[in-house]
Amino acid sequence: MRSFEYGDEKIGGKEIMIAIPSMVIGVGILSLPRSISVDTIGSDGWIVLVIGGLISVLMVWLMAKLASGFPHQSFFSYASTIVSKPVAIVLTFLFAILFISVAAYDIRTLGHISQQYLFDHTPVEVVTLSFLLVVVYAVAGSRAGLFRLNMLFLPIIIFIIAIVLVMNLKWLDLTNLLPVFQTDVKGYLKGIHTSSLSYMGISIVLFYIAFVDQPKKAPKMVVLGMSIPIVMYVLIYLTCLMVFGYTATSHLLFPTIDLAKRVELPGGILERVEAIFFVVWTMGVFNTTVMAVDVAIMALHSIFKKMKKMQLIFILSPVIYYIALFPRDTGQIILFGDFLGTYMVSFAFITTIVLIVIAKIRGVKPNDKTNA
């Protein structure tokens, strides 16, 4: 049976807008309130979330401006025009490695948390492999189909998270927001660094703008898309703080899960609401992982043009699985995520700035060829 294919792989402004929160909202949403509370004092965490978000908005806007300046060209194509083909090969290959690592981190975290809360008698290797197979199946299909899945899943994710937040309103204690402005400069800097890592997937913009049918509108759309996770993260953090208090939030491993556990539906319709939350969270991780693998394949295919997409999928799948099994416990998984986030955010920001500056200095102008 032949697989269904869309008429073309072009996407609109809404698709690229939805792709940003779909990529950003993933495994980190469970532990973000704790991570921010550890770095700050009282309710000051919302400040670093907003500042980190604004920095990410600037980054994603610069990435979109750069990529939209070379309409319908792949990252490898316009990077070759700006800094020469050999340098572009290195940059593209490094991005591929980073996105492979993101996919490995996502499936490992999902496997670890799912084993703790859902499949306590199932080996984590089995859970991880099962999720990877589903991701591989999705990536093997149409790229336009992935964006339509984003548009299908994201409203569900936002709706369920909103339900969890609303159902916790009766537990809110506004006094838990005190004291305010107690964090020192070092704490704010650490918090901004931590919050910036939670937005690390935005570099997909450098690759996916090539498929946008109206690239000039892309910068505005990605900024709108970036506002969704910023607002969501701030609301989740403040809710955790008002429900659990600063001290408890900073010591809970996954505060967002504990929020879902406190939800009680009228009439006892569903005793374990967190089960629904886990399903929705898995959908978010699925979106993130699928796009990470897809961008890695796209990057490698632009370098090794003779290799087919399925060949790259078969090569990368065991590599991703092998990397995913490196962290052995929760501590190692957290360290892996922090290390990966730091280098990915730094590399994406530096690469974008360098390409923009060199393009301005050299007066590089886009040509009319299509090389996505």
Short mmCIF file of C-alpha atoms in Angstrom, two decimals, residues 5-348:
data_model
loop_
_atom_site.label_atom_id
_atom_site.label_comp_id
_atom_site.label_asym_id
_atom_site.label_seq_id
_atom_site.Cartn_x
_atom_site.Cartn_y
_atom_site.Cartn_z
CA GLU A 5 1.42 12.23 0.31
CA TYR A 6 0.36 15.87 0.32
CA GLY A 7 0.37 17.73 -2.97
CA ASP A 8 3.38 19.80 -1.88
CA GLU A 9 5.58 20.29 1.16
CA LYS A 10 4.91 24.02 1.49
CA ILE A 11 3.54 25.35 4.76
CA GLY A 12 1.77 28.56 5.69
CA GLY A 13 2.38 31.15 8.36
CA LYS A 14 0.10 29.41 10.86
CA GLU A 15 2.02 26.15 10.52
CA ILE A 16 5.40 27.74 11.27
CA MET A 17 3.81 29.72 14.13
CA ILE A 18 2.42 26.54 15.71
CA ALA A 19 5.70 24.67 15.12
CA ILE A 20 7.55 26.92 17.60
CA PRO A 21 5.51 26.10 20.74
CA SER A 22 5.17 22.50 19.53
CA MET A 23 8.96 22.22 19.52
CA VAL A 24 9.56 24.16 22.74
CA ILE A 25 6.87 22.59 24.95
CA GLY A 26 8.30 19.19 25.76
CA VAL A 27 9.94 17.28 28.58
CA GLY A 28 11.12 20.42 30.41
CA ILE A 29 7.62 21.59 31.28
CA LEU A 30 7.45 19.03 34.11
CA SER A 31 10.54 20.20 36.00
CA LEU A 32 10.75 23.87 34.95
CA PRO A 33 9.08 25.29 38.12
CA ARG A 34 11.59 23.44 40.31
CA SER A 35 14.58 24.51 38.20
CA ILE A 36 13.54 28.16 38.32
CA SER A 37 12.77 28.05 42.07
CA VAL A 38 16.22 26.62 42.80
CA ASP A 39 17.90 29.61 41.11
CA THR A 40 15.65 32.37 42.50
CA ILE A 41 14.00 33.35 45.78
CA GLY A 42 10.27 33.74 46.39
CA SER A 43 8.24 34.55 43.30
CA ASP A 44 11.11 36.18 41.40
CA GLY A 45 11.16 33.25 38.98
CA TRP A 46 8.51 34.80 36.75
CA ILE A 47 10.93 37.65 36.04
CA VAL A 48 13.65 35.35 34.71
CA LEU A 49 11.08 33.39 32.71
CA VAL A 50 9.94 36.59 31.00
CA ILE A 51 13.50 37.85 30.42
CA GLY A 52 14.63 34.46 29.11
CA GLY A 53 11.55 34.40 26.91
CA LEU A 54 12.25 37.87 25.51
CA ILE A 55 15.83 36.83 24.72
CA SER A 56 14.45 33.79 22.92
CA VAL A 57 11.96 35.99 21.04
CA LEU A 58 14.87 38.12 19.82
CA MET A 59 16.80 35.00 18.82
CA VAL A 60 13.93 33.42 16.92
CA TRP A 61 13.19 36.73 15.16
CA LEU A 62 16.83 37.03 14.04
CA MET A 63 16.79 33.43 12.81
CA ALA A 64 13.59 34.03 10.86
CA LYS A 65 14.95 37.27 9.35
CA LEU A 66 18.11 35.46 8.27
CA ALA A 67 16.32 32.47 6.74
CA SER A 68 13.53 34.51 5.14
CA GLY A 69 16.17 36.64 3.43
CA PHE A 70 16.96 33.56 1.34
CA PRO A 71 13.46 32.37 0.38
CA HIS A 72 12.96 28.67 -0.34
CA GLN A 73 16.61 27.84 0.29
CA SER A 74 17.83 25.27 2.80
CA PHE A 75 20.10 26.26 5.67
CA PHE A 76 23.01 24.55 3.95
CA SER A 77 22.32 26.47 0.74
CA TYR A 78 22.26 29.99 2.17
CA ALA A 79 25.03 29.25 4.68
CA SER A 80 27.19 28.15 1.72
CA THR A 81 26.43 31.46 0.00
CA ILE A 82 27.42 33.44 3.09
CA VAL A 83 30.44 31.61 4.54
CA SER A 84 31.53 29.11 1.83
CA LYS A 85 30.52 25.51 1.34
CA PRO A 86 33.13 23.84 3.64
CA VAL A 87 32.11 26.01 6.61
CA ALA A 88 28.43 25.42 5.81
CA ILE A 89 29.03 21.66 5.87
CA VAL A 90 30.54 21.91 9.36
CA LEU A 91 27.71 24.11 10.67
CA THR A 92 25.00 21.91 9.17
CA PHE A 93 26.62 18.74 10.51
CA LEU A 94 26.90 20.23 14.01
CA PHE A 95 23.22 21.17 13.93
CA ALA A 96 22.41 17.59 12.90
CA ILE A 97 24.37 16.24 15.88
CA LEU A 98 22.59 18.62 18.26
CA PHE A 99 19.12 17.67 17.01
CA ILE A 100 20.00 13.97 17.18
CA SER A 101 20.99 14.57 20.80
CA VAL A 102 17.72 16.43 21.47
CA ALA A 103 15.74 13.48 20.12
CA ALA A 104 17.76 11.07 22.28
CA TYR A 105 17.25 13.23 25.37
CA ASP A 106 13.51 13.48 24.75
CA ILE A 107 12.88 9.76 24.32
CA ARG A 108 15.13 8.92 27.29
CA THR A 109 13.32 11.37 29.55
CA LEU A 110 9.92 10.18 28.40
CA GLY A 111 10.94 6.56 28.95
CA HIS A 112 12.31 7.30 32.42
CA ILE A 113 9.29 9.30 33.63
CA SER A 114 6.78 6.91 32.04
CA GLN A 115 8.43 4.01 33.83
CA GLN A 116 8.22 5.85 37.16
CA TYR A 117 4.57 6.87 36.90
CA LEU A 118 2.90 4.54 34.38
CA PHE A 119 4.88 1.41 33.48
CA ASP A 120 6.72 0.57 36.67
CA HIS A 121 7.17 -3.10 35.69
CA THR A 122 8.32 -2.39 32.12
CA PRO A 123 12.05 -1.95 31.41
CA VAL A 124 12.91 1.61 30.43
CA GLU A 125 14.66 0.26 27.33
CA VAL A 126 11.37 -1.16 26.08
CA VAL A 127 9.43 2.06 26.71
CA THR A 128 12.15 4.12 25.02
CA LEU A 129 12.33 1.82 21.99
CA SER A 130 8.55 1.77 21.59
CA PHE A 131 8.36 5.56 21.54
CA LEU A 132 11.29 5.78 19.11
CA LEU A 133 9.54 3.41 16.69
CA VAL A 134 6.43 5.63 16.70
CA VAL A 135 8.61 8.69 16.05
CA VAL A 136 10.42 6.95 13.19
CA TYR A 137 7.10 5.98 11.61
CA ALA A 138 5.94 9.61 11.73
CA VAL A 139 9.19 11.02 10.34
CA ALA A 140 9.11 8.55 7.45
CA GLY A 141 5.92 10.18 6.19
CA SER A 142 5.18 13.60 4.76
CA ARG A 143 6.87 16.63 6.30
CA ALA A 144 3.75 18.71 5.71
CA GLY A 145 1.85 16.04 7.64
CA LEU A 146 4.07 16.68 10.68
CA PHE A 147 3.04 20.33 10.72
CA ARG A 148 -0.61 19.36 10.52
CA LEU A 149 -0.11 17.04 13.48
CA ASN A 150 1.31 20.02 15.37
CA MET A 151 -1.82 22.01 14.59
CA LEU A 152 -3.95 19.10 15.79
CA PHE A 153 -2.05 18.35 19.01
CA LEU A 154 -1.13 21.82 20.31
CA PRO A 155 -4.70 23.04 21.01
CA ILE A 156 -5.34 19.81 22.95
CA ILE A 157 -2.14 20.31 24.96
CA ILE A 158 -3.01 23.92 25.77
CA PHE A 159 -6.60 22.98 26.70
CA ILE A 160 -5.59 20.22 29.14
CA ILE A 161 -2.92 22.38 30.77
CA ALA A 162 -5.50 25.17 31.13
CA ILE A 163 -7.89 22.69 32.80
CA VAL A 164 -5.17 21.62 35.26
CA LEU A 165 -4.43 25.26 36.12
CA VAL A 166 -8.09 26.22 36.51
CA MET A 167 -8.89 23.18 38.67
CA ASN A 168 -6.09 24.21 41.04
CA LEU A 169 -7.52 27.70 41.61
CA LYS A 170 -9.15 26.66 44.89
CA TRP A 171 -5.73 25.72 46.29
CA LEU A 172 -4.07 29.03 45.47
CA ASP A 173 -2.50 30.96 48.34
CA LEU A 174 -1.44 34.44 47.25
CA THR A 175 0.81 34.83 50.30
CA ASN A 176 3.11 32.23 48.72
CA LEU A 177 4.13 34.92 46.21
CA LEU A 178 5.93 36.78 49.00
CA PRO A 179 8.64 37.90 49.41
CA VAL A 180 9.37 39.63 46.11
CA PHE A 181 12.60 40.97 44.59
CA GLN A 182 14.80 39.05 47.02
CA THR A 183 17.04 37.38 44.43
CA ASP A 184 20.55 38.75 43.91
CA VAL A 185 22.13 39.47 40.52
CA LYS A 186 23.86 36.08 40.41
CA GLY A 187 20.56 34.34 41.04
CA TYR A 188 18.84 36.28 38.28
CA LEU A 189 21.62 35.43 35.82
CA LYS A 190 21.42 31.74 36.70
CA GLY A 191 17.65 31.85 36.39
CA ILE A 192 17.79 33.56 32.99
CA HIS A 193 20.24 30.90 31.83
CA THR A 194 17.93 28.13 33.07
CA SER A 195 14.84 29.67 31.50
CA SER A 196 16.65 30.18 28.18
CA LEU A 197 17.41 26.44 28.06
CA SER A 198 13.69 25.69 28.19
CA TYR A 199 13.33 27.41 24.80
CA MET A 200 16.25 25.58 23.17
CA GLY A 201 14.35 24.09 20.22
CA ILE A 202 13.78 27.37 18.39
CA SER A 203 16.66 26.81 15.95
CA ILE A 204 14.30 24.70 13.81
CA VAL A 205 13.39 28.07 12.29
CA LEU A 206 16.72 28.13 10.44
CA PHE A 207 15.65 24.99 8.57
CA TYR A 208 11.86 25.13 8.26
CA ILE A 209 11.57 28.66 6.85
CA ALA A 210 12.63 27.10 3.53
CA PHE A 211 9.18 25.49 3.29
CA VAL A 212 7.11 28.58 4.14
CA ASP A 213 5.15 29.80 1.12
CA GLN A 214 5.39 33.46 2.20
CA PRO A 215 8.79 33.78 3.95
CA LYS A 216 8.51 37.54 4.52
CA LYS A 217 5.69 36.96 7.02
CA ALA A 218 7.69 34.33 8.91
CA PRO A 219 9.45 36.65 11.43
CA LYS A 220 6.13 38.00 12.71
CA MET A 221 4.58 34.54 12.91
CA VAL A 222 7.46 32.94 14.82
CA VAL A 223 7.38 35.77 17.36
CA LEU A 224 3.66 35.15 17.90
CA GLY A 225 4.36 31.45 18.22
CA MET A 226 7.12 32.07 20.76
CA SER A 227 4.72 34.01 22.99
CA ILE A 228 2.65 30.87 23.63
CA PRO A 229 5.26 28.90 25.66
CA ILE A 230 6.36 32.06 27.48
CA VAL A 231 2.84 32.75 28.77
CA MET A 232 2.28 29.06 29.53
CA TYR A 233 5.54 28.69 31.47
CA VAL A 234 4.86 31.79 33.58
CA LEU A 235 1.33 30.61 34.44
CA ILE A 236 2.51 27.10 35.35
CA TYR A 237 5.34 28.46 37.49
CA LEU A 238 3.12 30.93 39.37
CA THR A 239 0.44 28.29 39.92
CA CYS A 240 2.98 25.83 41.34
CA LEU A 241 4.34 28.55 43.59
CA MET A 242 0.92 29.59 44.91
CA VAL A 243 -0.23 26.00 45.44
CA PHE A 244 2.90 24.40 46.91
CA GLY A 245 4.89 27.39 48.12
CA TYR A 246 8.46 28.33 47.25
CA THR A 247 10.21 25.74 49.42
CA ALA A 248 8.10 22.78 48.29
CA THR A 249 8.30 23.78 44.61
CA SER A 250 12.09 23.93 44.76
CA HIS A 251 12.21 20.38 46.21
CA LEU A 252 9.55 18.62 44.12
CA LEU A 253 11.16 16.72 41.24
CA PHE A 254 8.27 17.31 38.80
CA PRO A 255 5.96 20.02 40.24
CA THR A 256 3.73 20.10 37.16
CA ILE A 257 2.85 16.43 37.63
CA ASP A 258 1.94 17.13 41.25
CA LEU A 259 -0.37 19.91 40.05
CA ALA A 260 -2.18 17.40 37.84
CA LYS A 261 -2.45 14.96 40.76
CA ARG A 262 -4.35 17.55 42.83
CA VAL A 263 -7.10 17.92 40.24
CA GLU A 264 -10.44 16.51 41.38
CA LEU A 265 -13.26 16.34 38.86
CA PRO A 266 -16.83 16.80 40.16
CA GLY A 267 -18.58 13.52 40.91
CA GLY A 268 -15.37 11.51 40.81
CA ILE A 269 -15.73 11.00 37.06
CA LEU A 270 -12.03 10.28 36.75
CA GLU A 271 -9.91 9.43 39.76
CA ARG A 272 -6.48 9.79 38.12
CA VAL A 273 -6.56 13.01 36.09
CA GLU A 274 -2.78 12.90 35.85
CA ALA A 275 -3.19 9.96 33.46
CA ILE A 276 -4.83 12.30 30.93
CA PHE A 277 -2.11 14.85 31.61
CA PHE A 278 0.55 12.21 30.87
CA VAL A 279 -1.11 11.37 27.56
CA VAL A 280 -1.15 15.04 26.57
CA TRP A 281 2.43 15.52 27.76
CA THR A 282 3.45 12.54 25.62
CA MET A 283 1.85 14.25 22.63
CA GLY A 284 3.99 17.31 23.31
CA VAL A 285 7.17 15.25 23.60
CA PHE A 286 6.18 13.44 20.40
CA ASN A 287 5.94 16.74 18.50
CA THR A 288 9.32 17.86 19.82
CA THR A 289 11.07 14.58 19.05
CA VAL A 290 9.59 14.19 15.58
CA MET A 291 10.73 17.66 14.52
CA ALA A 292 14.18 17.14 16.04
CA VAL A 293 14.67 13.93 14.06
CA ASP A 294 13.20 15.51 10.93
CA VAL A 295 15.56 18.50 11.08
CA ALA A 296 18.54 16.19 11.69
CA ILE A 297 17.60 14.17 8.60
CA MET A 298 17.03 17.34 6.60
CA ALA A 299 20.45 18.69 7.60
CA LEU A 300 22.27 15.46 6.74
CA HIS A 301 20.38 15.05 3.47
CA SER A 302 21.48 18.52 2.36
CA ILE A 303 25.11 17.38 2.84
CA PHE A 304 24.78 13.81 1.56
CA LYS A 305 22.40 14.43 -1.32
CA LYS A 306 22.73 10.93 -2.77
CA MET A 307 21.37 9.32 0.38
CA LYS A 308 17.63 8.78 0.52
CA LYS A 309 15.48 9.83 3.45
CA MET A 310 14.73 6.25 4.52
CA GLN A 311 18.42 5.37 4.48
CA LEU A 312 19.16 8.23 6.86
CA ILE A 313 16.28 7.19 9.10
CA PHE A 314 17.59 3.62 9.35
CA ILE A 315 21.08 4.91 10.14
CA LEU A 316 20.03 7.50 12.72
CA SER A 317 17.46 5.40 14.61
CA PRO A 318 19.97 3.06 16.34
CA VAL A 319 22.29 6.02 16.97
CA ILE A 320 19.51 7.94 18.72
CA TYR A 321 18.55 4.88 20.76
CA TYR A 322 22.16 4.23 21.78
CA ILE A 323 22.68 7.85 22.90
CA ALA A 324 19.36 7.78 24.77
CA LEU A 325 20.53 4.91 26.97
CA PHE A 326 23.72 6.65 28.12
CA PRO A 327 22.14 8.45 31.14
CA ARG A 328 21.47 5.84 33.81
CA ASP A 329 19.45 7.77 36.38
CA THR A 330 17.50 10.98 36.96
CA GLY A 331 20.60 12.98 37.90
CA GLN A 332 22.46 12.01 34.74
CA ILE A 333 19.40 12.77 32.60
CA ILE A 334 19.16 16.26 34.12
CA LEU A 335 22.89 16.86 33.56
CA PHE A 336 22.56 15.66 29.97
CA GLY A 337 19.67 18.06 29.37
CA ASP A 338 21.48 21.04 30.93
CA PHE A 339 24.65 20.32 28.94
CA LEU A 340 22.73 19.87 25.69
CA GLY A 341 20.61 22.97 26.23
CA THR A 342 23.60 25.18 27.01
CA TYR A 343 25.50 24.18 23.90
CA MET A 344 22.49 24.21 21.61
CA VAL A 345 21.33 27.67 22.63
CA SER A 346 24.88 29.06 22.47
CA PHE A 347 25.66 27.45 19.12
CA ALA A 348 22.38 28.55 17.51
#
